PDB file of C-alpha atoms in Angstrom:
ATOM      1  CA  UNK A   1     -24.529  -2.701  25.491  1.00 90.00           C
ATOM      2  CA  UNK A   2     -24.340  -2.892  21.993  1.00 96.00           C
ATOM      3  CA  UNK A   3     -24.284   0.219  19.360  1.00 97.00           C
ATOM      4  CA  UNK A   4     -25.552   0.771  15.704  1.00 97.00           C
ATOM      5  CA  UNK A   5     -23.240   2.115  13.492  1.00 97.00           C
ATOM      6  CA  UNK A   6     -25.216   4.176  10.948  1.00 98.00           C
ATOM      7  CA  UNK A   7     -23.512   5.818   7.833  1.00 97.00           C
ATOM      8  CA  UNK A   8     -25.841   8.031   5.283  1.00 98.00           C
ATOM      9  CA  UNK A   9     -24.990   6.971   2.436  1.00 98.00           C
ATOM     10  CA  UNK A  10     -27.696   8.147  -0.043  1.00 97.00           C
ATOM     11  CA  UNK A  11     -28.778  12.033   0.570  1.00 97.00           C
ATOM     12  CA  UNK A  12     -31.445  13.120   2.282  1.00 96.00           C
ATOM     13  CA  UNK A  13     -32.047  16.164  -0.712  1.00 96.00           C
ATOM     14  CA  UNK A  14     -35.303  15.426  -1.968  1.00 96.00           C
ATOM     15  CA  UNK A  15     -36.509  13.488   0.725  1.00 97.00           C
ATOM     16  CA  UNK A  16     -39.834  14.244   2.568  1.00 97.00           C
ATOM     17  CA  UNK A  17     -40.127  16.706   5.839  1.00 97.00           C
ATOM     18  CA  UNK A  18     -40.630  13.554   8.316  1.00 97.00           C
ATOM     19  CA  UNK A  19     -37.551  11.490   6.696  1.00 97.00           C
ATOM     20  CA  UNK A  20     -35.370  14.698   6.934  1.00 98.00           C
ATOM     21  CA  UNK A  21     -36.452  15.283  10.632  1.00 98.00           C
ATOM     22  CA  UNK A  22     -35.441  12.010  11.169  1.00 98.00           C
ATOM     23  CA  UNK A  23     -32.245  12.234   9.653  1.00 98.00           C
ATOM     24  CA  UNK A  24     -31.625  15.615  11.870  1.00 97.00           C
ATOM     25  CA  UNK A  25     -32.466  13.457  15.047  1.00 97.00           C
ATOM     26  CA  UNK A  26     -30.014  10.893  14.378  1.00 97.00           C
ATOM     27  CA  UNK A  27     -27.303  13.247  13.664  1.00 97.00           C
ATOM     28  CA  UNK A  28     -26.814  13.094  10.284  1.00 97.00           C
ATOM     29  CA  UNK A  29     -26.227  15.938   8.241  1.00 96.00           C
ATOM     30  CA  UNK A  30     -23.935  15.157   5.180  1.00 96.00           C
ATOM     31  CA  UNK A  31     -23.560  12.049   3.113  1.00 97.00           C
ATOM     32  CA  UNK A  32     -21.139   9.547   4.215  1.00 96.00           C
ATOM     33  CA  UNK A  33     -21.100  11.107   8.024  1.00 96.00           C
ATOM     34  CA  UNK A  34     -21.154   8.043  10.723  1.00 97.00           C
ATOM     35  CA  UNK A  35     -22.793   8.005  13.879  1.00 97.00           C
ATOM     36  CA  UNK A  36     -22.772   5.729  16.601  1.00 97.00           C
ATOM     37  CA  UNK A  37     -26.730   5.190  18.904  1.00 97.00           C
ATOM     38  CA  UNK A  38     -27.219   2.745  21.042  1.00 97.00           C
ATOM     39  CA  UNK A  39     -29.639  -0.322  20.068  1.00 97.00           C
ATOM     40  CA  UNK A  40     -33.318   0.788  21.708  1.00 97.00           C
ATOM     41  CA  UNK A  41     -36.576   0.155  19.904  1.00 97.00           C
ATOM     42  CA  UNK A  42     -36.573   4.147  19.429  1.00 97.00           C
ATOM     43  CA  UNK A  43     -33.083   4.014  17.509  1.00 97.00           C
ATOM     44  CA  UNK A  44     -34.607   0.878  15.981  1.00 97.00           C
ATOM     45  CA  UNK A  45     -37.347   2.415  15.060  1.00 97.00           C
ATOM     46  CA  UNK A  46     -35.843   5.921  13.634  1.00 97.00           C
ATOM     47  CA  UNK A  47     -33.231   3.600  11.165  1.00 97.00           C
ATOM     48  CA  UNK A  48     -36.982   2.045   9.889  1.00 97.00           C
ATOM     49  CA  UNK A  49     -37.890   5.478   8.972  1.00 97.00           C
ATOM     50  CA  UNK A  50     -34.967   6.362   6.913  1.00 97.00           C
ATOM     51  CA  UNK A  51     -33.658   2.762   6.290  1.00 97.00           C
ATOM     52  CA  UNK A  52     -33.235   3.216   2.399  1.00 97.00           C
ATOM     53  CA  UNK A  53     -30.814   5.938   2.914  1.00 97.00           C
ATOM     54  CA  UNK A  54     -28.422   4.380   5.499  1.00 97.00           C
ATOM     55  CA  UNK A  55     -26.029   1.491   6.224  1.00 98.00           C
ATOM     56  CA  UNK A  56     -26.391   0.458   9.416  1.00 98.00           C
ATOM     57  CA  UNK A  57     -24.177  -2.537  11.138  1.00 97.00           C
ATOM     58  CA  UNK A  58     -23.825  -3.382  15.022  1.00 97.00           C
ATOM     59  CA  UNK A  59     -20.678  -2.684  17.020  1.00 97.00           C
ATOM     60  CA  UNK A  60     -19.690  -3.050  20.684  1.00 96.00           C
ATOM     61  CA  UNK A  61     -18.080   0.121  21.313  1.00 95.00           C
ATOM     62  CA  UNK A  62     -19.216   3.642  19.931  1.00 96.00           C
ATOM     63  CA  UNK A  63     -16.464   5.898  18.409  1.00 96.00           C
ATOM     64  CA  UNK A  64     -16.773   9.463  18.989  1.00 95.00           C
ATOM     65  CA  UNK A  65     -16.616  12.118  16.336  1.00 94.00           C
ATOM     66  CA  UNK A  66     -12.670  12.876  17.261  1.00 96.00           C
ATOM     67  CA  UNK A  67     -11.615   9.154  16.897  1.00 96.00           C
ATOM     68  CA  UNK A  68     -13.602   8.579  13.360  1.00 95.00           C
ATOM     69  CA  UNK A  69     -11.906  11.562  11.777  1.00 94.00           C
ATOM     70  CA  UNK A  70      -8.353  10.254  13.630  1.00 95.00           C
ATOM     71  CA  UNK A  71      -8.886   7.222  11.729  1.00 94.00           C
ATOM     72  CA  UNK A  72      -9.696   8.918   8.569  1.00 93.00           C
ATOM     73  CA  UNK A  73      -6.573  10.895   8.671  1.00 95.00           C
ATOM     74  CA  UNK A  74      -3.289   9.604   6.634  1.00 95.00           C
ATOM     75  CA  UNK A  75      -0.066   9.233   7.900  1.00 95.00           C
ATOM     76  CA  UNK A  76       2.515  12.551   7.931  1.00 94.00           C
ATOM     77  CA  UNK A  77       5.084  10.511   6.027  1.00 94.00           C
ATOM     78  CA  UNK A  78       7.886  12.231   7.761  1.00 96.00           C
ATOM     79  CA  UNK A  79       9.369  12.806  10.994  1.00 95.00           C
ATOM     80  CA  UNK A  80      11.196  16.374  11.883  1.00 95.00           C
ATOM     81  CA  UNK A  81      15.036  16.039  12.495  1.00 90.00           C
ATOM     82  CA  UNK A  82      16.502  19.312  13.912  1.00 79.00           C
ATOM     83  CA  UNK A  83      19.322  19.447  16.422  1.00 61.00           C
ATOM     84  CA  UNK A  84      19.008  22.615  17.046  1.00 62.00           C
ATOM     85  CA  UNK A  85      15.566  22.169  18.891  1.00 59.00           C
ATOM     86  CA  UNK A  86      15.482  18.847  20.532  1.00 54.00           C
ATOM     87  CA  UNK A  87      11.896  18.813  21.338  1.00 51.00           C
ATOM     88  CA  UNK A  88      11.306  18.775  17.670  1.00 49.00           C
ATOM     89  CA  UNK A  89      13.201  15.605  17.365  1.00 50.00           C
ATOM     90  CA  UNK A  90      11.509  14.111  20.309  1.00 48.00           C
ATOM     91  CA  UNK A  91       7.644  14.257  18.214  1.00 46.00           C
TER      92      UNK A  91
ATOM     93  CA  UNK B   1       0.646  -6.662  16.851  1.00 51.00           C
ATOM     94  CA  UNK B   2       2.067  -5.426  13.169  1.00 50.00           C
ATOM     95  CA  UNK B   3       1.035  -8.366  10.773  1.00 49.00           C
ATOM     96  CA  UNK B   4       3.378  -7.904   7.694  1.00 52.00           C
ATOM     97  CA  UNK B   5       1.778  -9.859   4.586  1.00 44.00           C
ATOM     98  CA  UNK B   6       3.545 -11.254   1.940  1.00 44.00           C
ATOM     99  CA  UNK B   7       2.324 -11.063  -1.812  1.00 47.00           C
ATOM    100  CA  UNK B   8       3.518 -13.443  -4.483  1.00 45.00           C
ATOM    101  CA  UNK B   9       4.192 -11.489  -7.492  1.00 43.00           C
ATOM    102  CA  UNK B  10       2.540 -12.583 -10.959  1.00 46.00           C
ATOM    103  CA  UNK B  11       5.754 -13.625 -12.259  1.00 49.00           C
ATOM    104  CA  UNK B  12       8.364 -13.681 -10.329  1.00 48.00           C
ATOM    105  CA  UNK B  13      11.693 -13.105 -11.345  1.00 45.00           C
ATOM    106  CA  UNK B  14      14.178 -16.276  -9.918  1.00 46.00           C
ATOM    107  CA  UNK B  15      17.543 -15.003 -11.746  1.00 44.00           C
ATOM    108  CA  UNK B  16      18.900 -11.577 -13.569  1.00 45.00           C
ATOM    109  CA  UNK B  17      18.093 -11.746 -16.833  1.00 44.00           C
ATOM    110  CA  UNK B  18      21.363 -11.739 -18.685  1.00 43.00           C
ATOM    111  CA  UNK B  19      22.799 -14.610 -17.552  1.00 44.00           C
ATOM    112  CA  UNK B  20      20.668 -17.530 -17.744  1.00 45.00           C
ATOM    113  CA  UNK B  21      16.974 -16.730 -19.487  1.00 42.00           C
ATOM    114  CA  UNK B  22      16.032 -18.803 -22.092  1.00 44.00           C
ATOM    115  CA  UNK B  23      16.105 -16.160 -24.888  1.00 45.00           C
ATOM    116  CA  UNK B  24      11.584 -16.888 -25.183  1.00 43.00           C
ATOM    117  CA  UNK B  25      11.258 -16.218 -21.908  1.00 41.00           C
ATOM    118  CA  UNK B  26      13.717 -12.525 -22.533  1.00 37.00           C
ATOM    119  CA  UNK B  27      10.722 -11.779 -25.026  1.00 44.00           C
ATOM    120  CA  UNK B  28       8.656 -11.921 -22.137  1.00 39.00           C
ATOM    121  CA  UNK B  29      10.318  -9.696 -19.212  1.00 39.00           C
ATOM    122  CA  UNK B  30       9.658  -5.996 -19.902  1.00 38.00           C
ATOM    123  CA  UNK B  31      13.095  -3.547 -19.499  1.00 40.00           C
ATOM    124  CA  UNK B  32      12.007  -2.267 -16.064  1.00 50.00           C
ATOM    125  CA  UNK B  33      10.682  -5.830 -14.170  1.00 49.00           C
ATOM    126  CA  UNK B  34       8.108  -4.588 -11.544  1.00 51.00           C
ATOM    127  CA  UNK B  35       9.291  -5.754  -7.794  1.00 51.00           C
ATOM    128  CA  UNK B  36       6.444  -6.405  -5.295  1.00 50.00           C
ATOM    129  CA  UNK B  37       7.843  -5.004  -1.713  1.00 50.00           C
ATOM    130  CA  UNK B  38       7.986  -8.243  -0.037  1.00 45.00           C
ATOM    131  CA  UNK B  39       9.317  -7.989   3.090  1.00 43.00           C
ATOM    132  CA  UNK B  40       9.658 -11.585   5.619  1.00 39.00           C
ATOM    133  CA  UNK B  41       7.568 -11.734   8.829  1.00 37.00           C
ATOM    134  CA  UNK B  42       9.764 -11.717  12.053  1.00 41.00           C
ATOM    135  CA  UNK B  43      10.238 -15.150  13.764  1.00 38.00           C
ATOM    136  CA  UNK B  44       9.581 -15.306  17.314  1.00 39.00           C
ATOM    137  CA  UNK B  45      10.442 -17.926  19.391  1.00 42.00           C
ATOM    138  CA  UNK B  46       7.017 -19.334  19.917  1.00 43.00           C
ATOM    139  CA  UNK B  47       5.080 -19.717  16.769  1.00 40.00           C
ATOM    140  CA  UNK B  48       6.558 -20.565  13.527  1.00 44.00           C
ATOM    141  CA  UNK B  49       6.959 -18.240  10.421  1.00 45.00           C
ATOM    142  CA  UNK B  50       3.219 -17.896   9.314  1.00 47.00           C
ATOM    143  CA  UNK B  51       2.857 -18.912   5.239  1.00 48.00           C
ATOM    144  CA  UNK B  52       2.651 -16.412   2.359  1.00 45.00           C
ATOM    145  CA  UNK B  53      -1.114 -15.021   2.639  1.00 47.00           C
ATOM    146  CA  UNK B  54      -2.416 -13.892  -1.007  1.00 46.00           C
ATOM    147  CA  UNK B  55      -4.595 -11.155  -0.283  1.00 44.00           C
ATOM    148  CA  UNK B  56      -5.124  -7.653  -1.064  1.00 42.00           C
ATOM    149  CA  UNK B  57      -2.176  -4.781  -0.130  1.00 42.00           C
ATOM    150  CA  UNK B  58      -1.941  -4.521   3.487  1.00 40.00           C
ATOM    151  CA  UNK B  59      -1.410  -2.534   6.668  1.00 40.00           C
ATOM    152  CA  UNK B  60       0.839   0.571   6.114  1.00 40.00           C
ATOM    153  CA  UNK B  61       4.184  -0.080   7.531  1.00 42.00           C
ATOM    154  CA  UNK B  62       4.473   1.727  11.390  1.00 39.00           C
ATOM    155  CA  UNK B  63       8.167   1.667  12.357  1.00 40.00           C
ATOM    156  CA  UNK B  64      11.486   1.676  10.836  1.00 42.00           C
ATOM    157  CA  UNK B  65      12.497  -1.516  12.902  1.00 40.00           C
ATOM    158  CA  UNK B  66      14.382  -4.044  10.670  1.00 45.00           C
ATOM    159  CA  UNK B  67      12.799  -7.626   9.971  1.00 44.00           C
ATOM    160  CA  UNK B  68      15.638  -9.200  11.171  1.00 42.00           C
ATOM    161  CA  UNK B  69      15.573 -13.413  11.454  1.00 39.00           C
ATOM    162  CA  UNK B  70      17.153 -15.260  14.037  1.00 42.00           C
ATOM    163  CA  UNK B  71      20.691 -15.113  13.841  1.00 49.00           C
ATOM    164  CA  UNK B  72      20.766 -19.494  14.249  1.00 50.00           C
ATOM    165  CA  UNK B  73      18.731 -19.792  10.862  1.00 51.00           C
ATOM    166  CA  UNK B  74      19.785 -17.236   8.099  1.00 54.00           C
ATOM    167  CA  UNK B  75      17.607 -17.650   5.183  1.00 60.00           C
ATOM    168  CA  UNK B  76      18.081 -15.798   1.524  1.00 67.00           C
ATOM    169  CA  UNK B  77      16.202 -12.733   1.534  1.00 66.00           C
ATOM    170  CA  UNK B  78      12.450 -12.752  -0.673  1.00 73.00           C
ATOM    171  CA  UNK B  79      13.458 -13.407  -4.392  1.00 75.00           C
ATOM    172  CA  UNK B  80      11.098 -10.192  -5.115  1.00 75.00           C
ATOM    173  CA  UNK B  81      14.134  -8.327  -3.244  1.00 82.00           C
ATOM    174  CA  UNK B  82      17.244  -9.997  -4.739  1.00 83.00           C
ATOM    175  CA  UNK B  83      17.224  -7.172  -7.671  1.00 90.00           C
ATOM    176  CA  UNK B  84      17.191  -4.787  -4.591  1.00 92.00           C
ATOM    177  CA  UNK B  85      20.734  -4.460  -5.552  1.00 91.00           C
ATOM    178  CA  UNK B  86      21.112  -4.203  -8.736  1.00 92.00           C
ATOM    179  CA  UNK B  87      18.786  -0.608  -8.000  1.00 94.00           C
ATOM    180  CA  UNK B  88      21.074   0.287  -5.441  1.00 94.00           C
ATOM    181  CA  UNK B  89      24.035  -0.074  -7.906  1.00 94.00           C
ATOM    182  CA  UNK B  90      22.200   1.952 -10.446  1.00 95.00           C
ATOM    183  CA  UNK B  91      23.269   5.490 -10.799  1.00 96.00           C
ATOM    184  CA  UNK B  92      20.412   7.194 -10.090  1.00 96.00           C
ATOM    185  CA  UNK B  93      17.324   6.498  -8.232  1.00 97.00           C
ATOM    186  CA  UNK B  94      13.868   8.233  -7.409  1.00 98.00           C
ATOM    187  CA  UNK B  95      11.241   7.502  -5.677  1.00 97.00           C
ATOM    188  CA  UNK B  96       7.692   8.625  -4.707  1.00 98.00           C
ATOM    189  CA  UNK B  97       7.454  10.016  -1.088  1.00 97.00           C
ATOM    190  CA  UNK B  98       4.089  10.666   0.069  1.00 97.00           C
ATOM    191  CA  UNK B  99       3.617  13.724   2.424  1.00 97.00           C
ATOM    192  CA  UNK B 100       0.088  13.929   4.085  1.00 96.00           C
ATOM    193  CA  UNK B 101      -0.767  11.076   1.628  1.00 92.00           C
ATOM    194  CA  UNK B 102       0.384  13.843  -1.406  1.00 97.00           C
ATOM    195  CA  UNK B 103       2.765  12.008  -3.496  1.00 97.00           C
ATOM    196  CA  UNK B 104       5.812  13.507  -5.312  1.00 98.00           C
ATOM    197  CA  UNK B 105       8.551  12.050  -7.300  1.00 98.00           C
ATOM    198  CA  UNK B 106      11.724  13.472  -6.610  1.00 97.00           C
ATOM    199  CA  UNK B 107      15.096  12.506  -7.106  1.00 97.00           C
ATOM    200  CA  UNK B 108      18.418  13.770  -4.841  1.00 97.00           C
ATOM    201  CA  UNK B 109      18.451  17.689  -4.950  1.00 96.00           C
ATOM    202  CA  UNK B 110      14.819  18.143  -6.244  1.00 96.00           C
ATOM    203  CA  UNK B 111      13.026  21.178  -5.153  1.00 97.00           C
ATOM    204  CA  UNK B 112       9.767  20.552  -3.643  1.00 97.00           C
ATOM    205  CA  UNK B 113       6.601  23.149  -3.410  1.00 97.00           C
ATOM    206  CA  UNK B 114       4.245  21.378  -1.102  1.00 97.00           C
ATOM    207  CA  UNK B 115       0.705  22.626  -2.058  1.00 97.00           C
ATOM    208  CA  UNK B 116       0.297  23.756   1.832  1.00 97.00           C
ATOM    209  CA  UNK B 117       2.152  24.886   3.983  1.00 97.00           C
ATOM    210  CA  UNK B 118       3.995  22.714   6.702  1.00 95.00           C
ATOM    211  CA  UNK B 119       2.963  23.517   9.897  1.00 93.00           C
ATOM    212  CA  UNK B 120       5.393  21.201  11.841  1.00 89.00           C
ATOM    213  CA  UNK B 121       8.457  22.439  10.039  1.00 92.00           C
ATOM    214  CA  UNK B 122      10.436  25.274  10.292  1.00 92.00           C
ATOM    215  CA  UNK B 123      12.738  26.841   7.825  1.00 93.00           C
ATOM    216  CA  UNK B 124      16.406  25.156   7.980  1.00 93.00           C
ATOM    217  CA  UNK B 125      14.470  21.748  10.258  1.00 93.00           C
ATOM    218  CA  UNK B 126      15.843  18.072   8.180  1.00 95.00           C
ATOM    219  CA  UNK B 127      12.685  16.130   7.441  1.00 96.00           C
ATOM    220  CA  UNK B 128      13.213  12.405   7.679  1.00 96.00           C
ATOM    221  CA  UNK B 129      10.477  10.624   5.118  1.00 96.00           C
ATOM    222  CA  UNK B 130       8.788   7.806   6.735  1.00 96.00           C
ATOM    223  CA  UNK B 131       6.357   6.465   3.748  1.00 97.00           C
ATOM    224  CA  UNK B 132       7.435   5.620   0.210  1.00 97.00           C
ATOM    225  CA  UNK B 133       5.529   4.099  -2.413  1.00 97.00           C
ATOM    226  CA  UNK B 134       7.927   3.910  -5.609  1.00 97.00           C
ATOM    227  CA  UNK B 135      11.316   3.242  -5.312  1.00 96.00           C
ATOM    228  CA  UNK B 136      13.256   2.847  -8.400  1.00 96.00           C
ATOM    229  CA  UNK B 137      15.997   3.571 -10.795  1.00 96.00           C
ATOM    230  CA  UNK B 138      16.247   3.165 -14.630  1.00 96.00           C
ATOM    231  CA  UNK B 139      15.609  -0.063 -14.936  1.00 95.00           C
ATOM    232  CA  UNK B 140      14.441  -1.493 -11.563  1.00 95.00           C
ATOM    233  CA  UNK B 141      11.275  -0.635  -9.431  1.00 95.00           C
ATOM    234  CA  UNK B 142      10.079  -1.427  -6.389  1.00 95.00           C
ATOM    235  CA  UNK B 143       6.602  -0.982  -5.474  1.00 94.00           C
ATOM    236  CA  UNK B 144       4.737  -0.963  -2.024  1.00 92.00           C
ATOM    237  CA  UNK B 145       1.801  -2.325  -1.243  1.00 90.00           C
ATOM    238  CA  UNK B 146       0.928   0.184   0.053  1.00 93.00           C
ATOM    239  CA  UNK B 147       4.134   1.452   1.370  1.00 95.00           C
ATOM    240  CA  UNK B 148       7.943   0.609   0.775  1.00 95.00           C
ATOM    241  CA  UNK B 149       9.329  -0.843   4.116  1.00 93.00           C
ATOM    242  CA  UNK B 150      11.096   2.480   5.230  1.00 94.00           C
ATOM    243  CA  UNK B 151      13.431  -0.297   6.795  1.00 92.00           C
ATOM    244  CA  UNK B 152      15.164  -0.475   3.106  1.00 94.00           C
ATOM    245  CA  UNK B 153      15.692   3.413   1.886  1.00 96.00           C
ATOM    246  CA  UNK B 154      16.812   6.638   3.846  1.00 96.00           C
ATOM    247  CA  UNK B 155      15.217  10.422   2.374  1.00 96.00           C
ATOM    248  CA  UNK B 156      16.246  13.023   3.804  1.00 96.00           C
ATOM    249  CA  UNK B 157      14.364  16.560   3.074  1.00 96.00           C
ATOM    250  CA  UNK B 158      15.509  20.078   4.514  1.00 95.00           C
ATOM    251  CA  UNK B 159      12.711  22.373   4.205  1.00 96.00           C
ATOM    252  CA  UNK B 160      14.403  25.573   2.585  1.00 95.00           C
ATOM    253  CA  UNK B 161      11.993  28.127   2.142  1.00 95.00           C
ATOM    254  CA  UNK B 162       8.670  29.281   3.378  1.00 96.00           C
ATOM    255  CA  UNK B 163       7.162  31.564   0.068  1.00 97.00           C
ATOM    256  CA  UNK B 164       3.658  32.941  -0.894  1.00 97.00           C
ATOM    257  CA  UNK B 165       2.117  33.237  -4.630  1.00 97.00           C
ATOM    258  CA  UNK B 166       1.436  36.780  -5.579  1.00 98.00           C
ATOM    259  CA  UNK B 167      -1.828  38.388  -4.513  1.00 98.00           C
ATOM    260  CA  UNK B 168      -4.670  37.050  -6.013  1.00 98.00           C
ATOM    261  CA  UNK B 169      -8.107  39.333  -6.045  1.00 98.00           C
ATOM    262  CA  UNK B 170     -11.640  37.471  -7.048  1.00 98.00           C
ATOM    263  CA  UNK B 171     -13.963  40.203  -8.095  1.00 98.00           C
ATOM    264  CA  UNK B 172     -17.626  38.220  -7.516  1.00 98.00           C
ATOM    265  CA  UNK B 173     -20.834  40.008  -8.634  1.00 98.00           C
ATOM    266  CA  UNK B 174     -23.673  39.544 -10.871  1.00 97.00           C
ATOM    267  CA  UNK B 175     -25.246  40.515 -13.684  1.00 97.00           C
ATOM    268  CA  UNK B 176     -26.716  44.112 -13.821  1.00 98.00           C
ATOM    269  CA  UNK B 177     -25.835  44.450 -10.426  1.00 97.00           C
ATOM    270  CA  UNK B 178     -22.841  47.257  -9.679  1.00 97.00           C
ATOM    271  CA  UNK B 179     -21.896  45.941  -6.537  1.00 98.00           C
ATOM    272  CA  UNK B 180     -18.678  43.743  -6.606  1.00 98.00           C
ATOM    273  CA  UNK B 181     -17.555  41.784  -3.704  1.00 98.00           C
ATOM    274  CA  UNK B 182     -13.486  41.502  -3.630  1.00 98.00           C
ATOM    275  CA  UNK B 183     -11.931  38.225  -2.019  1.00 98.00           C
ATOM    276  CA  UNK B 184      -8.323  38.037  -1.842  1.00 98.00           C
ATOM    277  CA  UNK B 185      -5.711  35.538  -1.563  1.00 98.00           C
ATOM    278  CA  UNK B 186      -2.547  34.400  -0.981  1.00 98.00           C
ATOM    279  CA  UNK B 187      -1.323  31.172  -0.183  1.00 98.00           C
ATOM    280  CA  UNK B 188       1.112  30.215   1.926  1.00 97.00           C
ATOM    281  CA  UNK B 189       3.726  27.318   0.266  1.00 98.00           C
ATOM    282  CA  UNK B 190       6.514  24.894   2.151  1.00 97.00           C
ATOM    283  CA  UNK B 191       9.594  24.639  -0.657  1.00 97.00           C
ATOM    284  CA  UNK B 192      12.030  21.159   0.250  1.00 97.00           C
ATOM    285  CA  UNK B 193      15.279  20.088  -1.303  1.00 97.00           C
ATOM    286  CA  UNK B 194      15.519  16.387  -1.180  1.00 97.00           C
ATOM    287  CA  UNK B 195      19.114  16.078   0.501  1.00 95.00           C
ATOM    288  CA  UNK B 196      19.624  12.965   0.407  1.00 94.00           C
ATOM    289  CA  UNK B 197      18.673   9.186  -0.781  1.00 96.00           C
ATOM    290  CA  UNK B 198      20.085   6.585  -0.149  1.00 96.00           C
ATOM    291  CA  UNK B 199      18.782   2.546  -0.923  1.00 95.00           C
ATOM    292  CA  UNK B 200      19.408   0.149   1.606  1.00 93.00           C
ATOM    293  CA  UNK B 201      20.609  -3.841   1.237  1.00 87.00           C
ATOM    294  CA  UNK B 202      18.085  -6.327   2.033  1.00 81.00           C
ATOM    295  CA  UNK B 203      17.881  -6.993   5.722  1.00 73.00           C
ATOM    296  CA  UNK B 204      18.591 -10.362   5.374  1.00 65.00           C
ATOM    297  CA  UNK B 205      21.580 -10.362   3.679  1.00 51.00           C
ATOM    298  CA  UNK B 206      22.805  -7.793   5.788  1.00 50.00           C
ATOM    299  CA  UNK B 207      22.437  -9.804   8.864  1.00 52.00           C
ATOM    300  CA  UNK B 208      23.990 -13.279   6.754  1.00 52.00           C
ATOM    301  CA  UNK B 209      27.446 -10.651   6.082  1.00 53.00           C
ATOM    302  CA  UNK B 210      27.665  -9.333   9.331  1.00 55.00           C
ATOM    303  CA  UNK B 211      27.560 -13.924  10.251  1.00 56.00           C
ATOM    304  CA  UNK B 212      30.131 -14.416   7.537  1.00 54.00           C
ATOM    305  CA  UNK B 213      32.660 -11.911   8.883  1.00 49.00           C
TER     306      UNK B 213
END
């Protein structure tokens, strides 16, 4: 089963009652938030809605919330050294 | 699974510049030449070494592991890195370690106030830095793309001191309105001395000495 991966990338501020209900249905409630539904001729037909808005692109696997912002997240750049608490040097 | 890319510099720098430049082509080479961080994809025993790919800056370096060659073939290391040290044999170095992505340039015995505080560290813990953008000295620098292979320096940072600013009150209220709303403040800071830095040979060469001897 295949996935859409939709992205809002233009606000919904502005927008009419119907294209904001659709955007609430979907899951999107900021700018640049992604969300992963799977391809139906009701997701299909929710993207036509609000299509302007969106970027939209088809994956095989869905992320969930936890593993998006994982990506997102840089690197620590360092890695704790103390020999007085091993465990600490084990992370 | 770690695909290292390598990335031709504009002009790259064949020889040290005192010795055998053609005085028009000294006009040309600025007093700190810029280094690309090249460093040589590992050979394995199946496919061959895969060509220089000119793209955009790559994959953030994972490990320390060295890119060591087969000990049967030793090749010179990337020309990019044969000024790696002349750096080394500078006096001083710095270079621009990047903590949670912050960058800060800092130099041996530098005292750093992170913007946050660290969560992982405790007071009196040695921090060992893992990503490095800039590395340089006077008149050498070597830039990653995006990060310096942490393969070729060692940073050390103790974290010394766990401080808070002063509290801070915000009064917020309106106009022609008496009531005032008081939000206070007061941040919590990680201070680190940079202990230690120290700029590593070329992994290349290293391995070719260790042949020789």
């Amino acid at each position: 089963m295949s996935f859409f991966k939709i992205t809002l990338i233009r606000s919904g501020i502005g927008m009419t009652e119907r294209q904001n209900g659709v955007l609430k249905s979907l899951g999107l409630r900021k700018r640049m938030k992604t969300v992963y539904h799977p391809v139906t001729p009701q997701t299909a037909g929710m993207i036509m809605k609000v299509k302007e808005l969106l970027t939209v692109s088809e994956v095989d696997t869905p992320l969930t919330q936890k593993e998006i912002h994982e990506k997102r997240r840089p690197p620590k750049g360092f890695i704790v050294e103390n020999p007085l608490r091993p465990e600490a040097t084990a992370e | 699974m770690l695909l290292r890319t390598l990335q031709r510099t504009l002009r790259p720098l064949t020889a040290l510049p005192t010795t055998t430049t053609a005085p028009s082509l000294l006009r040309g080479l600025t007093t700190t030449p810029h280094l690309h961080n090249l460093t040589t994809t590992p050979i394995s025993p199946i496919t061959p070494p895969t060509p220089p790919i000119p793209q955009q800056p790559s994959i953030p370096h994972q490990t320390g592991t060295l890119n060591i060659t087969t000990p049967t073939a030793p090749t010179t290391p990337h020309p990019s890195l044969a000024l790696l040290t002349a750096l080394k044999s500078q006096p001083a170095q710095y270079i621009t370690i990047h903590i949670h992505k912050f960058p800060f340039l800092v130099t041996v015995g530098d005292l750093v106030r992170l913007p946050f505080r660290l969560k992982d560290a405790a007071v009196g813990d040695s921090l060992r830095i893992t990503h490095a953008s800039v590395l340089g000295s006077r008149d050498y620098t070597l830039k990653g793309s995006p990060w310096i292979d942490p393969a070729l320096f060692t940073c050390r940072a103790r974290v010394v001191e766990e401080t808070s600013e002063p509290m801070r009150v915000k009064e917020k209220t309106k106009r022609r309105n008496r009531r005032i709303k008081k939000v206070k403040s007061k941040h919590r800071y990680t201070v680190l001395r940079i202990s230690e830095l120290v700029v590593k040979d070329a992994p290349v060469m290293a391995a070719a000495a260790a042949g020789e001897v």
